[in-house]
Every structure is written in structure tokens, then in C-alpha cells.
XYZ file of C-alpha atoms in Angstrom:
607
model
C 2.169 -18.768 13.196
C 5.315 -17.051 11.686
C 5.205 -14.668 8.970
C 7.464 -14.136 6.823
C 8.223 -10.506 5.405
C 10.434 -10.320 2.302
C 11.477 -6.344 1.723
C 12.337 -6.160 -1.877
C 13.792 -3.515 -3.429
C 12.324 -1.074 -5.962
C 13.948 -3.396 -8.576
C 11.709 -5.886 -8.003
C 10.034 -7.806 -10.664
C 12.449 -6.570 -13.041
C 15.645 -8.816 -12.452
C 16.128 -12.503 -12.590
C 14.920 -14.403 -9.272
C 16.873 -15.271 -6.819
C 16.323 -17.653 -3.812
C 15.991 -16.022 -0.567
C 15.827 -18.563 2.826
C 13.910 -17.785 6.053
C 15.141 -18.911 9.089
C 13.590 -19.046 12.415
C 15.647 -20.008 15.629
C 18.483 -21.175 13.023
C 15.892 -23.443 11.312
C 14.957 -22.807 7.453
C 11.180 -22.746 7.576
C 10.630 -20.834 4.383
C 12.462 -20.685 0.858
C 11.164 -18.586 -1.592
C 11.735 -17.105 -4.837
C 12.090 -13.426 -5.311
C 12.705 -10.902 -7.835
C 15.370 -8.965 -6.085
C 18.700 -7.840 -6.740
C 20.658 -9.769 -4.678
C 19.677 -12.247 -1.405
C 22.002 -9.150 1.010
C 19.311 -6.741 -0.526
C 16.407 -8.174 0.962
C 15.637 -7.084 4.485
C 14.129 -10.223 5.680
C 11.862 -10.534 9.196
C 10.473 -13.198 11.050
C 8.058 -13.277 13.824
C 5.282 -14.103 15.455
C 2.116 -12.079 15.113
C -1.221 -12.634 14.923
C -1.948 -9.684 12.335
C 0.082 -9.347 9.792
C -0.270 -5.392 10.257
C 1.406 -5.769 13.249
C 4.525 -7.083 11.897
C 4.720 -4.031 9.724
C 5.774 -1.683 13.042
C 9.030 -2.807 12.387
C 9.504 -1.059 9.298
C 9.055 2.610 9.425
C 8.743 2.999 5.550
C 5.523 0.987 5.724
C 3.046 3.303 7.490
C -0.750 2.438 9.091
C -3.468 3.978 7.682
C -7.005 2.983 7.433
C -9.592 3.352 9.905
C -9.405 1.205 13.062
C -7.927 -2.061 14.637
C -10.103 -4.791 11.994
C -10.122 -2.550 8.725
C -6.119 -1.122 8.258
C -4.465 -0.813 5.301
C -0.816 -0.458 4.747
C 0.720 1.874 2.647
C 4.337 1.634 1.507
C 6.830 4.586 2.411
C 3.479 6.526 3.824
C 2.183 7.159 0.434
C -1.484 7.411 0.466
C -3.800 4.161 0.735
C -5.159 4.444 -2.595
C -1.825 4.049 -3.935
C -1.019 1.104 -2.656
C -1.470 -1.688 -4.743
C -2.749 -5.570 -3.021
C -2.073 -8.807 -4.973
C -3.244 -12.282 -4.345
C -0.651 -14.700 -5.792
C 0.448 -11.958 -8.251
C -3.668 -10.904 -8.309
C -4.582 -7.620 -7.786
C -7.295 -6.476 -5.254
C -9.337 -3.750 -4.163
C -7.502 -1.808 -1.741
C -9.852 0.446 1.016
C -10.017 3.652 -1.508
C -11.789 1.726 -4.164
C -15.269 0.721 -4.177
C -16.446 -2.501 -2.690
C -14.462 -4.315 0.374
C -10.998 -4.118 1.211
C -8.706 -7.887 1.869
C -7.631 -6.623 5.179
C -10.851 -7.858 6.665
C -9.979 -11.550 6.341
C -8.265 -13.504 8.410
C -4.605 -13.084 8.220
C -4.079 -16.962 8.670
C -5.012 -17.783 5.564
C -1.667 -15.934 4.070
C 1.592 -18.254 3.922
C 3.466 -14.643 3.440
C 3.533 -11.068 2.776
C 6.038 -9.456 0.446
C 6.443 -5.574 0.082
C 7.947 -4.018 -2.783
C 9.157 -0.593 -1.284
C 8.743 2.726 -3.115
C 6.939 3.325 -6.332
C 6.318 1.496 -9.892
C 7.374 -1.722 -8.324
C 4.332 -3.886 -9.251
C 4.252 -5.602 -12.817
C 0.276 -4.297 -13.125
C 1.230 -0.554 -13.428
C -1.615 0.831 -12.034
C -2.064 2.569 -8.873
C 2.432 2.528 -9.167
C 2.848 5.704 -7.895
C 2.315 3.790 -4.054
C 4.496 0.525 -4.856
C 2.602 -2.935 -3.958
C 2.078 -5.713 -1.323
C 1.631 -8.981 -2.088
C -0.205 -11.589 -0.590
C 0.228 -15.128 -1.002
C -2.495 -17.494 0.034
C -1.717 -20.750 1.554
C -1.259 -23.776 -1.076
C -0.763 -27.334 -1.145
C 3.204 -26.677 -0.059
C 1.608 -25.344 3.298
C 2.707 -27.602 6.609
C -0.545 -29.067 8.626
C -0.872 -26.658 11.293
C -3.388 -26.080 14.393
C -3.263 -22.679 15.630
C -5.089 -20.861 19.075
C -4.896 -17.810 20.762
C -6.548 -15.879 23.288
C -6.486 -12.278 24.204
C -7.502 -10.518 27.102
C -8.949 -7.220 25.551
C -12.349 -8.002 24.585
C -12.010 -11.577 25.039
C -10.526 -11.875 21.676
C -10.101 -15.118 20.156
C -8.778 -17.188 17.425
C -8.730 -20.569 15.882
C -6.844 -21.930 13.013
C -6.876 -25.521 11.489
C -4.594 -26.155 8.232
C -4.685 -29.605 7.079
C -3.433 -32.078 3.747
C -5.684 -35.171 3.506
C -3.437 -36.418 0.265
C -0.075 -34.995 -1.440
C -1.535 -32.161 -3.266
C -4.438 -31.265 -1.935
C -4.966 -28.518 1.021
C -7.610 -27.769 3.518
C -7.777 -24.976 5.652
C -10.450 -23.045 8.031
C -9.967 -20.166 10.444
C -12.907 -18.304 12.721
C -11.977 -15.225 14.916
C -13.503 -12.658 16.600
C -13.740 -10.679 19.752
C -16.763 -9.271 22.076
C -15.450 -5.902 22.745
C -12.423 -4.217 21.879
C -11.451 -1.418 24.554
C -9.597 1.779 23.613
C -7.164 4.163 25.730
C -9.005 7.052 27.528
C -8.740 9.861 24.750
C -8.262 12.924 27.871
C -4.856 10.901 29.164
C -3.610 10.775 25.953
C -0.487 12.766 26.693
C 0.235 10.459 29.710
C 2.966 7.876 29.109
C 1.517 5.248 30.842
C -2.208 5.040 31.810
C -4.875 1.998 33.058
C -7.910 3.836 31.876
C -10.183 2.777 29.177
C -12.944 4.238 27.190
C -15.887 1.772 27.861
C -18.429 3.639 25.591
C -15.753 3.331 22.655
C -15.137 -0.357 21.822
C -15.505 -2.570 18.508
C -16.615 -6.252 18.056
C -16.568 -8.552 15.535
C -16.628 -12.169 13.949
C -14.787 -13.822 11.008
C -14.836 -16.858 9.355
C -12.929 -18.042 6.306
C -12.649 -21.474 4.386
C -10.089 -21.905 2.089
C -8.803 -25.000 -0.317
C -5.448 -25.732 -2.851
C -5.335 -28.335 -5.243
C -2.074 -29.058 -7.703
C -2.491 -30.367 -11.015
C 1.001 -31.350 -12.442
C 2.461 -27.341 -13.090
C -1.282 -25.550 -12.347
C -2.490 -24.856 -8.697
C -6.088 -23.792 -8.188
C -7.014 -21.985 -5.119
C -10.922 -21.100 -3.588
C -11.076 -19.228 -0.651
C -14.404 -17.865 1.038
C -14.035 -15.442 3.787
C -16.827 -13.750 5.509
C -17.429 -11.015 8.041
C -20.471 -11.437 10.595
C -21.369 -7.815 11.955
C -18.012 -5.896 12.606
C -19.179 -3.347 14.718
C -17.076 -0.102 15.199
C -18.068 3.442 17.680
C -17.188 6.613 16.147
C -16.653 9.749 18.143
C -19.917 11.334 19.035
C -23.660 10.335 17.617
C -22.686 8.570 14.861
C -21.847 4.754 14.690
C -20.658 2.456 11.617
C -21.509 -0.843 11.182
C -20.673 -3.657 8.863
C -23.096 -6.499 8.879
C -22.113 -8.180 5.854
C -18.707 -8.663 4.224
C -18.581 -11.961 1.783
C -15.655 -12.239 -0.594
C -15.195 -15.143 -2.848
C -12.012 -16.236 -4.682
C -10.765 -17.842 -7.172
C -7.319 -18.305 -8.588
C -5.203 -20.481 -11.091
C -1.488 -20.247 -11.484
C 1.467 -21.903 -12.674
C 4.793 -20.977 -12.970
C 4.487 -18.115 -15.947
C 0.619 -17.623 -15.150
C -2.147 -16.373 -12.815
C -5.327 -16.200 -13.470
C -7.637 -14.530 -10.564
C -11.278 -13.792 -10.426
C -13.059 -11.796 -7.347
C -16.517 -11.618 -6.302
C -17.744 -9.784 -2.951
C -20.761 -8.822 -1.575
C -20.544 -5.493 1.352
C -22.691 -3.596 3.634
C -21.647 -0.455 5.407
C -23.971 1.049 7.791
C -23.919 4.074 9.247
C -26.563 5.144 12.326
C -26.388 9.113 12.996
C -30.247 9.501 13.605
C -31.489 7.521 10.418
C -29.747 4.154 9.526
C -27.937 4.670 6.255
C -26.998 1.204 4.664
C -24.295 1.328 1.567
C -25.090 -2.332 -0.449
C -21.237 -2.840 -2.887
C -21.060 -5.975 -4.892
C -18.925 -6.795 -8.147
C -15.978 -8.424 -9.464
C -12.915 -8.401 -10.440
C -10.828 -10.413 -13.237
C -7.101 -10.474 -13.683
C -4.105 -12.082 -14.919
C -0.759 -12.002 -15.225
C 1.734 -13.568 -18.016
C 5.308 -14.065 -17.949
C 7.581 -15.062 -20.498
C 11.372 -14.869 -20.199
C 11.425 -10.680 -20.377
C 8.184 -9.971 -21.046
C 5.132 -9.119 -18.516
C 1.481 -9.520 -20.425
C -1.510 -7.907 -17.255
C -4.793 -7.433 -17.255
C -6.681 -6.083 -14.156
C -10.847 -4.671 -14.616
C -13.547 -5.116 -12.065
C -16.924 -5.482 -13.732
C -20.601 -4.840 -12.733
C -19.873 -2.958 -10.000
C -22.821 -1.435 -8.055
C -23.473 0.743 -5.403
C -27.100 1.098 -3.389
C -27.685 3.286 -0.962
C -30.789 2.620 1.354
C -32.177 4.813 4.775
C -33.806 2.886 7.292
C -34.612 -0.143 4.618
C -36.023 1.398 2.136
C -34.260 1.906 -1.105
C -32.802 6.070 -2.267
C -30.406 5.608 -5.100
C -27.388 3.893 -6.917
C -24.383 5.618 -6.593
C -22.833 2.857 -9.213
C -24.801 1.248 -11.514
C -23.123 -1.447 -13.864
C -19.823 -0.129 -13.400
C -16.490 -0.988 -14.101
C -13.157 -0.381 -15.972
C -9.760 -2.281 -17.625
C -6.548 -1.408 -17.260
C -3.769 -4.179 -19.102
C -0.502 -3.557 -20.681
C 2.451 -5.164 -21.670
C 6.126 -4.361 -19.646
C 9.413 -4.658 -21.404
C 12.231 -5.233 -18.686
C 15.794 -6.646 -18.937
C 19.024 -6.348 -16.115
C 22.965 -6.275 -16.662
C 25.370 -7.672 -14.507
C 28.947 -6.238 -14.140
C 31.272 -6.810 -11.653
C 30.571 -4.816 -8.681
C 27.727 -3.043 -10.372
C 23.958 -4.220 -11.168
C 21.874 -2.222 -14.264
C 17.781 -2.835 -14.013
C 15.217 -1.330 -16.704
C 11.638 -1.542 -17.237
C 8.990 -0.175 -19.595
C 5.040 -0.815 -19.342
C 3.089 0.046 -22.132
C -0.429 0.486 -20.094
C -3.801 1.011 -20.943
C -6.532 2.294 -19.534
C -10.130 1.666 -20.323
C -13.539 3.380 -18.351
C -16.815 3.645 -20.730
C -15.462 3.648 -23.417
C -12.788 6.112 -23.118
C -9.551 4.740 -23.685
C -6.212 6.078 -22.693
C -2.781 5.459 -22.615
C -0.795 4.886 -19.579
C 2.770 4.193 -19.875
C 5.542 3.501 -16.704
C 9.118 2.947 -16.358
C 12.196 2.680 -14.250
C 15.209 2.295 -14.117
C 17.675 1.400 -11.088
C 21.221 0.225 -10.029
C 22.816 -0.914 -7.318
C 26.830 -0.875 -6.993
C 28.692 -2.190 -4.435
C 32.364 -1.613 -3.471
C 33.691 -3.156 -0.238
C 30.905 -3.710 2.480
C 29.553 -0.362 0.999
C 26.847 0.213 -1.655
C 24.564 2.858 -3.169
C 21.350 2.124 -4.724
C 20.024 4.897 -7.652
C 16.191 4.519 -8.753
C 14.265 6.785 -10.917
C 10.620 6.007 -11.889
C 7.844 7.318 -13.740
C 4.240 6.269 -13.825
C 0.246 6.946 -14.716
C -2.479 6.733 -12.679
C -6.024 7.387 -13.685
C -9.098 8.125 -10.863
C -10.879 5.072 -9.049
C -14.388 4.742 -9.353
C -14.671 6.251 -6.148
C -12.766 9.406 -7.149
C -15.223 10.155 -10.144
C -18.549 8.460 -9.533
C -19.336 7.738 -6.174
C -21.808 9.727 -3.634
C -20.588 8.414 0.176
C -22.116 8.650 2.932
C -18.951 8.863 5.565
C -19.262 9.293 9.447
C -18.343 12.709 8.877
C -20.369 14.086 6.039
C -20.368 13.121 1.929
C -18.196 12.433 -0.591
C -18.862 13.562 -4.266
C -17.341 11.994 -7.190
C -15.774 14.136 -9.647
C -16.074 13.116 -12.976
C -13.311 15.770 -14.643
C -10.545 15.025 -13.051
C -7.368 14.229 -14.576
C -4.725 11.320 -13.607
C -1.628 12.018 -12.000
C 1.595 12.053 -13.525
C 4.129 11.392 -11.047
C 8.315 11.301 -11.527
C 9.869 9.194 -8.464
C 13.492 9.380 -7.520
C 15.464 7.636 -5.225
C 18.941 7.153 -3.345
C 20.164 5.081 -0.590
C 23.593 4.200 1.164
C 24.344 1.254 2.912
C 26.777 -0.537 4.946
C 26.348 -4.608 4.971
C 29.498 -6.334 7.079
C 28.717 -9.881 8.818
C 26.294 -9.017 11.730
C 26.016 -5.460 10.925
C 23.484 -3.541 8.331
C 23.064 0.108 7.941
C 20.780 2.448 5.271
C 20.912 5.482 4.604
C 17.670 6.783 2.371
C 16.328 9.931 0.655
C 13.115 10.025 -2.018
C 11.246 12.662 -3.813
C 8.218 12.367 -5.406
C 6.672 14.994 -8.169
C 3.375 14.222 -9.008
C 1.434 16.321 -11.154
C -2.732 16.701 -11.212
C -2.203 15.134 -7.581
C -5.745 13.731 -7.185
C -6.667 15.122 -3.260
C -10.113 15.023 -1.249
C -11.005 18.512 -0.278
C -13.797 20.007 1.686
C -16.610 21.353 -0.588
C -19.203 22.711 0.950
C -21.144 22.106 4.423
C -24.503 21.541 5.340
C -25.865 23.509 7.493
C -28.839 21.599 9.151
C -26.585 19.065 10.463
C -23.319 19.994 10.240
C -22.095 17.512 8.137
C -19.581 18.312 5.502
C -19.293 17.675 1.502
C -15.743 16.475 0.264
C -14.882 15.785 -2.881
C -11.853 15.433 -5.291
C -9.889 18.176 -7.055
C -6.285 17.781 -9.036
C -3.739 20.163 -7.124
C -2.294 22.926 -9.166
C 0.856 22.658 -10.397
C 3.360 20.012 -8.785
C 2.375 17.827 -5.571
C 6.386 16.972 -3.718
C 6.494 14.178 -1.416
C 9.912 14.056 0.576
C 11.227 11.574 2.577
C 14.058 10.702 4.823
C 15.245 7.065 6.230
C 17.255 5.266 8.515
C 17.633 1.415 9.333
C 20.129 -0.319 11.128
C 20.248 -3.972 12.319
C 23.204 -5.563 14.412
C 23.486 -9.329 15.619
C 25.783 -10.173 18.431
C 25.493 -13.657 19.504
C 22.250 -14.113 20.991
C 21.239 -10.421 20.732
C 19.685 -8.748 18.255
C 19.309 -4.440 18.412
C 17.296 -2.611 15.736
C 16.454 0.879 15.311
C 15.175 2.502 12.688
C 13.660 6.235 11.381
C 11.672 7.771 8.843
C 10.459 11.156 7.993
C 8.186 12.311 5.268
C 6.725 15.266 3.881
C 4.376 16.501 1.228
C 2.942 19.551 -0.263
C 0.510 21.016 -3.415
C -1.109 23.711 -3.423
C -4.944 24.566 -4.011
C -6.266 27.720 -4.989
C -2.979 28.912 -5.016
C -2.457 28.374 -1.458
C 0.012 25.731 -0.146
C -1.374 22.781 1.684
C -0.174 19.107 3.156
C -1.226 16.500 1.278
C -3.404 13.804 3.135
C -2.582 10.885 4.174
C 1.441 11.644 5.146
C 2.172 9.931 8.235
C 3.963 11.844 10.983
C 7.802 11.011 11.517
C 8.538 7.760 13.790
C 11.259 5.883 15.470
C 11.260 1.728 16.380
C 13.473 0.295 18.124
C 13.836 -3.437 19.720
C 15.920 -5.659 21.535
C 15.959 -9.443 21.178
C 17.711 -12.049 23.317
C 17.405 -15.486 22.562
C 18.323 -17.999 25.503
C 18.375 -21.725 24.232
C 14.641 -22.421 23.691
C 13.326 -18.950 24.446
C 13.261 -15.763 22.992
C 12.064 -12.576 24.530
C 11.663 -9.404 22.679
C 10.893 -5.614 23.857
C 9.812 -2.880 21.427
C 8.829 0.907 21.245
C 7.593 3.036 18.610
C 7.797 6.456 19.026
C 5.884 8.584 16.601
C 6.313 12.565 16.392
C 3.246 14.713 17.206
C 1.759 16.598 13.288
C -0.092 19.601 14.241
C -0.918 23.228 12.914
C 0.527 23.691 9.348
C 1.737 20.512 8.593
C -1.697 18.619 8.902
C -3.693 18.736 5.920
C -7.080 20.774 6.060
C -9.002 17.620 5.922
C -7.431 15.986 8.782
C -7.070 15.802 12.455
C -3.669 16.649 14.600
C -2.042 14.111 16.721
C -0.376 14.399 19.675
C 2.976 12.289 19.611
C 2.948 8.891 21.616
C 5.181 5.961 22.731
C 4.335 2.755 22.451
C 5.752 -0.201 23.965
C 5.057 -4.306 22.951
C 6.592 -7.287 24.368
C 7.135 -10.502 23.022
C 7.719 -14.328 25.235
C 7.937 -17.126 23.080
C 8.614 -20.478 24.169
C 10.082 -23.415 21.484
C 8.368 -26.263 23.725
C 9.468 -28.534 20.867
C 10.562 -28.255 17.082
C 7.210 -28.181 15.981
C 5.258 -26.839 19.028
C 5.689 -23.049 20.518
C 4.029 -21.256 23.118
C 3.787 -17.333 23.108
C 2.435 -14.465 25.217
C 2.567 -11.135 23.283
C 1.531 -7.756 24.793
C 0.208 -5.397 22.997
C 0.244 -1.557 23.874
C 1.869 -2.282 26.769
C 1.657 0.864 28.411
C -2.018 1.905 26.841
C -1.036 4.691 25.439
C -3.507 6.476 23.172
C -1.709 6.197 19.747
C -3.805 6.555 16.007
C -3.056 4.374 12.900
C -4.693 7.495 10.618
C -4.816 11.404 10.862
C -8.352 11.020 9.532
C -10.555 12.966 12.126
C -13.153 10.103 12.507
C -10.466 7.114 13.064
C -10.107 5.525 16.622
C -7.061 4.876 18.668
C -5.492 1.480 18.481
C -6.820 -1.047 20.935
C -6.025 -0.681 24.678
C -4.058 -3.036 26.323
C -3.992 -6.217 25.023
C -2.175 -9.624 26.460
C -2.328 -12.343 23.967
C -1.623 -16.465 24.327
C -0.959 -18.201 21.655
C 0.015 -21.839 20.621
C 0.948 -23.083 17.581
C 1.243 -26.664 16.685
C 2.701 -28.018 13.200
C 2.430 -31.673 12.175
């Protein structure tokens, strides 16, 4: 199917909507409303993909991380995972550095479309703003009936996708995936440009199936969706192996046009075999919603009875969470003038933060502008925000592939002071941005290495705040140019970040190493072909933080052939890693290369 990626700017949420169209091969597919300052402002991509992570390579501000090919998480402008903020409908959910399961292990099929609200504070919840938000919007009752099939040759992957309205207002929809074995480069050619070797001994599998239904009510729309993970296997580097054997996830959700209302319920198992099995049992939920009314935002987000076992080989050890939980809600205040050739935005949440008891105050504001003069314009954005330690941060005991992670229970939440510039040119065909962001957080919440354990060599990590100020630096460019039936694109980005511990300077975790994309596009009557690199810079020695791994740089090539057989049917044979490079998603030590290899046919039928 096609995706469709709005890029909003750091204004978003906080100005009045505006209607932004989609178009694929000159044909509106999608209109949608958007809170962004003007329709020229948002960068706006369409394509077909089968993952909507994969989509994402086009952007350099939006980085991988996560741990492998079936469990990535995107974080916005390379800030750290745990930042970055997921919403259902405008309904926050767990992200990876949480407890319990993470939404990138459902099928990505059952989204109608992804929007990404660049840099920091940009999400109407608050929390977790330093990382800025994506939002994911489940398929509703204005979705098209659709039948969907692909087939990929690395590990026999497969896919199938039915989308259906029996009456008016009333969707169905059901989607079951998987693959036998996913193959990965050979890990000693992984300074060779181009390579046919694979790593048989280091492969994933897995299953998914998901179920999902819409029904509209005059001005209400309520949404179930059940998606479930059967045994998502994944190697790890040496002895030790994880496992998932059970991921269930349950939602439900309610909105209108000033309300959502979403509740969450999952049920996980992470298994890790190094010797003895070691099974992790999450299950909870989550409750939120979200009111509008003309300038005023009313959220509430807390995840309740939250609970943690861990087990070794069956039999029962401990709870690392018992009964847990926390609420965070708060009220935002935001307004926008409009002058000539310039555009004023302002917002103010007054947040608050709730965890046993304890209550605290977490406020968050911004203000931005955007001026234009000619086909030139500048965009200003300064932002502040709160946020307070995850579960995981403070309570949890982990068992990882690589050792333990403690909770710490005293830490503090980080303060963090965003600021942000960028130049543009926007003339017909032609689009050009300039960038430039800092970032001073203060108490910067970082995983560190404790202690190790000597029988086994595993290690102990845990959480510390950074002394002082944490900076996070970052430099951007993006260009796009249309002529005719060509399309060139090329963009760059380059981050940086530093804190210091025990009055040594470190790198922070989870800063992705510079990278370049690039693609060409030719469109010739019913056909469209499409050839891509990303080249990411190698991070080694000082600029990798102690808890991670160095990377050698890699290039990367895809290729897209898509056929427009009719209006409604398309044919398309995407490849994948084209030149099987070895290339990682995560500096984590423990992570896996992307896939090897993969050719992928797909046909999509709409009706």
C-alpha cells in the first residue's frame, strides 16, 4: 500500500489546521488535516513500502534505533528512543524504553498514515517532549477496501492484507505476516561494498497476526484492534539467544472531532537462553485522552497495574514490578498570530506528574515563527520541557543479552532548553533547508555500566543523571527538485552529543552517526522506477559512548519498480539492501545488522 508521511514542523499542534493533499502519480489519494504552519511547510512523501520504518530512510532527521529488523523504533532528529513519544489517533503508547511491548511489532498495514512532528515539545501530551512525537493513525471507516500480497525472497517472507466495508460506516480489516528465516550480511566482509555472503547461523523468524474493526456513530468513531505476535525469534552474537513467544496487545479507542479516548492492554514474554532460559512475563495498561477546545489542550496519559515476573527455566524468581503505574495530565495554553509575511506560534503546558503518590509539577513551552520574504524563509523555535524517569529507569531489574539493568530510584528528571533555526528556499519545483539545533538538557538521565560479574562476564548497567549540562548538536540539509518526470533528492544530517560523568566527558547514547540519502526517480507513463543510497559515516573511538559498540561506515543501495497496471491495481518489486552490505540500525553492542538481501513482490488491489 502507500503511506503517507506528513513532516510537520515543530509548530505543530499549536496553530490552526490546515488541509494538506497527497498525491500519488498526480492522483489525490489522501487529504488530511494538519496542524502546521502552512501546506509549503510540510515535507510531504509518498511511497510504497511494506514497513513503515523503511519509508523513514528518506529523512535523515528521523534516525533507526531499536534492536533488529521486527522490533525498531524511530526516533526523531536521532534523539534517544525513550524520548520519542508514539500516539494512536492522538493516543499515546509505550515506546521500546518503557516497560511492557513496544507498537512497532504490529503489522504496519493496519496504519492509514504516519505523521512526525520533528524536533522537541511538539506533542500536545508533554511528556517524554524532549524527543518530539510520531503519530499513528489506525485505519477507520474512511479507509478504501483493499487486498494486499507480497512476497520476499529473504527468508521466504510473506504478507497478506484484506481491508474490507460490509456497510457505510463500518470497517473490517485482517493482516497475517511472517517469515521463516531472515538472513544477515557476513559480519567479516563488512567493509566490502558489495558482497553475496550471508551469515546462516544468524537469522530471525517470526509470525504476526492482527484483526482490527471501525465503526462511526454520527461525530464518534470507535476503533478495536487485536494484534498478536507468535514466537519472534531473534540470534544474538555469541551463546546467548532472545526469544519472544508471546506478544498480545489489545486496543481500544473512541474519538470525535475534539476527543480521544484510548485504553491499552498487552500481555509480553521476553526470553532469553544463555545457559538457563530466563523468561520476562510484562502485562498492564494504559488509559489516555485527549481534549480540545478552540485554544485549549486538556491530556491525560497513566498506565496502571503494571507488572513484571521474572522466571528461570519455568519456575517463578521475582517481580521486578508489582502493581505499578503512574499519571501524567496537564492542561496546554496555545494561540498563533498571523501578519503579513510573518507567522507568531506560542504554547504553554501546565503538566503534572504523578508516581506513588509523589506528585510533581512539570511544565513545557515553546514558542516559534516562521517569516517568509520572497521564495526565502527562516524558521526560529525555542522550547523548553520536563521529563520525569520511566518505570524502567527507576524500578526495573532486566535481564538483557548482555548483562542487567538496575533501576534507580533517585534519579532526577531532565530539564532540557531546545533551540532551533532553519533557512529555506521554496521556488516551483525546487526546495532547499538549511538546519542547526542545540539541545541543553540538564540531569540527562543515561545508562551506565555499574559493575560486572565476574563468573560470567556479564555486566550491571544502570541509570545515573549526568553532571552538569548534557548538549546535543545537530546539523541538516534537505533538498528536493522536480523536473518533469524526474525527481532528485539528497539530503544530510549530523549530530552530536556530550555530558560528562564523574567529571569526565562522554557521548551520550543513542546519537546516530552522520548520514547522507540520496535518490533518483523517473516516472515513464504508467511506471515509476526509483534508485536510492544511504551512506552513513563510520562512529568510532571517542565519539561512541562507553556503553556502545563502533560502526564501521556503509553504503546502502534500494531499488524500487512499480507498475500502475490500472487506477486501482499496481504491481511492485522492491529490493532491499541491494548490495548486502552489512549496515546496523543501533550502536547498541548486542543489535544485528539489517537483513541481507531482500527482493520483494508486491500487489496491491483497491476496490
Amino acid at each position: 500500500m502507500n503511506y503517507f508521511l506528513f513532516l510537520a514542523s515543530d509548530s505543530a499542534y499549536v496553530l490552526p489546521e490546515v488541509e494538506v493533499k497527497a498525491k500519488y502519480y498526480k492522483k489525490v489519494e489522501m487529504t488530511k488535516t494538519s496542524r502546521i504552519i502552512s501546506e509549503n511547510d510540510a515535507q510531504i512523501l509518498i511511497s510504497s513500502f511494506d514497513k513503515i520504518e523503511e519509508g523513514f530512510l528518506k529523512f535523515p532527521t528521523i534516525a533507526f534505533e531499536g534492536k533488529d529488523a521486527h522490533g525498531s523504533v524511530v526516533a526523531v532528529r536521532g534523539f534517544s528512543r525513550y524520548r520519542t513519544v508514539a500516539l494512536l489517533d492522538g493516543y499515546r503508547i509505550a515506546t521500546d524504553r518503557e516497560i511492557g511491548p513496544s507498537m512497532y511489532f504490529s503489522v504496519s498495514d493496519m496504519f492509514s498514515a504516519v505523521e512526525i512532528l520533528e524536533g522537541s515539545g511538539a506533542s500536545s501530551f508533554g511528556s517524554g517532549a524532549i524527543g518530539g512525537s510520531v503519530i499513528y493513525y489506525l485505519r477507520g471507516t474512511d479507509s478504501k477496501n483493499e487486498i494486499d500480497l507480497s512476497y520476499g525472497t529473504n527468508g521466504n517472507n510473506y504478507k497478506v492484507f484484506v481491508g474490507y466495508k460490509p456497510i457505510k460506516n463500518f470497517y473490517l480489516a485482517s493482516a497475517f505476516n511472517g517469515s521463516d528465516n531472515y538472513y544477515y550480511p557476513d559480519t567479516s566482509l563488512q567493509e566490502k561494498l558489495w558482497t553475496n555472503s550471508f551469515i546462516n547461523s544468524q537469522r530471525s523468524s517470526y509470525k504476526k497476526l492482527n484483526f482490527l474493526s471501525a465503526y462511526k456513530f454520527k461525530n464518534y468513531e470507535f476503533k478495536i484492534g487485536y494484534f498478536r505476535v507468535f514466537d519472534l525469534y531473534r540470534a544474538i552474537f555469541g551463546n546467548s539467544i532472545r526469544l519472544y513467544p508471546k506478544d498480545e496487545q489489545i486496543y481500544f479507542i473512541t474519538s470525535s472531532e475534539n476527543l480521544t479516548i484510548g485504553s491499552h492492554y498487552y500481555n509480553f514474554i521476553s526470553r532469553t537462553i544463555k545457559g538457563d532460559t530466563m523468561d520476562v512475563v510484562y502485562n498492564g495498561y494504559d488509559l489516555g485522552f485527549n481534549y480540545s477546545y478552540k485554544f485549549l489542550i486538556f491530556d491525560y496519559f497513566g498506565r496502571m497495574n503494571v507488572n513484571s515476573k521474572v522466571y528461570k527455566n519455568a519456575q517463578f524468581q521475582y517481580d521486578e514490578l508489582k502493581n505499578a503505574g503512574y499519571n501524567n495530565f496537564g492542561l496546554t495554553a496555545f494561540n498563533s498570530n498571523k501578519f503579513k509575511n510573518l507567522v507568531l506560534s506560542y504554547a504553554l503546558r501546565l503538566g503534572f506528574y504523578n508516581q506513588e503518590n509523589n506528585f510533581n509539577f512539570s511544565p513545557s513551552g515553546h514558542i516559534g515563527a516562521i517569516y517568509n520574504f520572497n521564495i526565502f524563509y527562516i524558521r526560529p523555535n525555542v522550547q523548553f520541557a520536563y521529563r520525569f524517569p520511566e518505570l524502567v529507569e527507576t524500578k526495573s531489574y532486566v535481564l538483557k543479552p548482555r548483562g542487567f539493568i538496575i533501576g534507580n530510584e533517585k534519579l532526577n528528571p531532565e530539564k532540557a532548553l531546545n533551540n532551533e533555526i532553519a533557512f529555506g528556499i521554496s521556488k516551483n519545483s525546487l526546495k532547499i533547508e538549511i538546519y542547526g539545533f542545540h539541545s541543553a538538557i540538564w540531569d540527562f538521565i543515561e545508562m551506565i555500566k555499574q559493575d560486572t560479574l565476574t563468573t560470567n562476564g556479564d555486566t550491571i548497567f544502570t541509570y545515573q543523571n549526568l553532571e552538569g549540562i548534557s548538549n546535543i548538536f545537530g546539523l541538516g540539509f534537505s533538498t528536493i527538485l522536480n523536473l518533469d518526470n524526474w525527481t532528485f533528492t539528497l539530503n544530510y544530517a549530523f549530530m552530536e552529543g556530550k555530558g560528562k560523568l564523574n567529571g569526565k566527558e562522554i557521548e551520550l547514547s543513542d546519537i546516530p552517526p552522520s548520514r547522507i540519502f540520496s535518490e533518483i526517480e523517473y516516472k515513464l507513463n504508467r511506471i515509476i522506477f526509483s534508485f536510492n543510497g544511504i551512506y552513513s559515516f563510520a562512529k568510532k573511538g571517542e565519539n561512541v559512548s562507553p556503553i556502545e559498540a563502533e560502526r564501521p561506515s556503509y553504503l546502502m543501495l534500494n531499488s524500487l519498480i512499480s507498475f500502475l497496471i490500472k487506477e486501482n491495481v499496481k504491481f511492485s518489486v522492491i529490493t532491499t539492501n541491494l548490495n548486502n552490505v552489512v549496515a546496523y540500525r543501533s550502536l547498541d553492542p548486542s543489535s544485528m545488522p539489517l537483513p541481507s538481501r531482500n527482493i520483494k513482490f508486491q500487489f496491491d488491489y483497491l476496490f
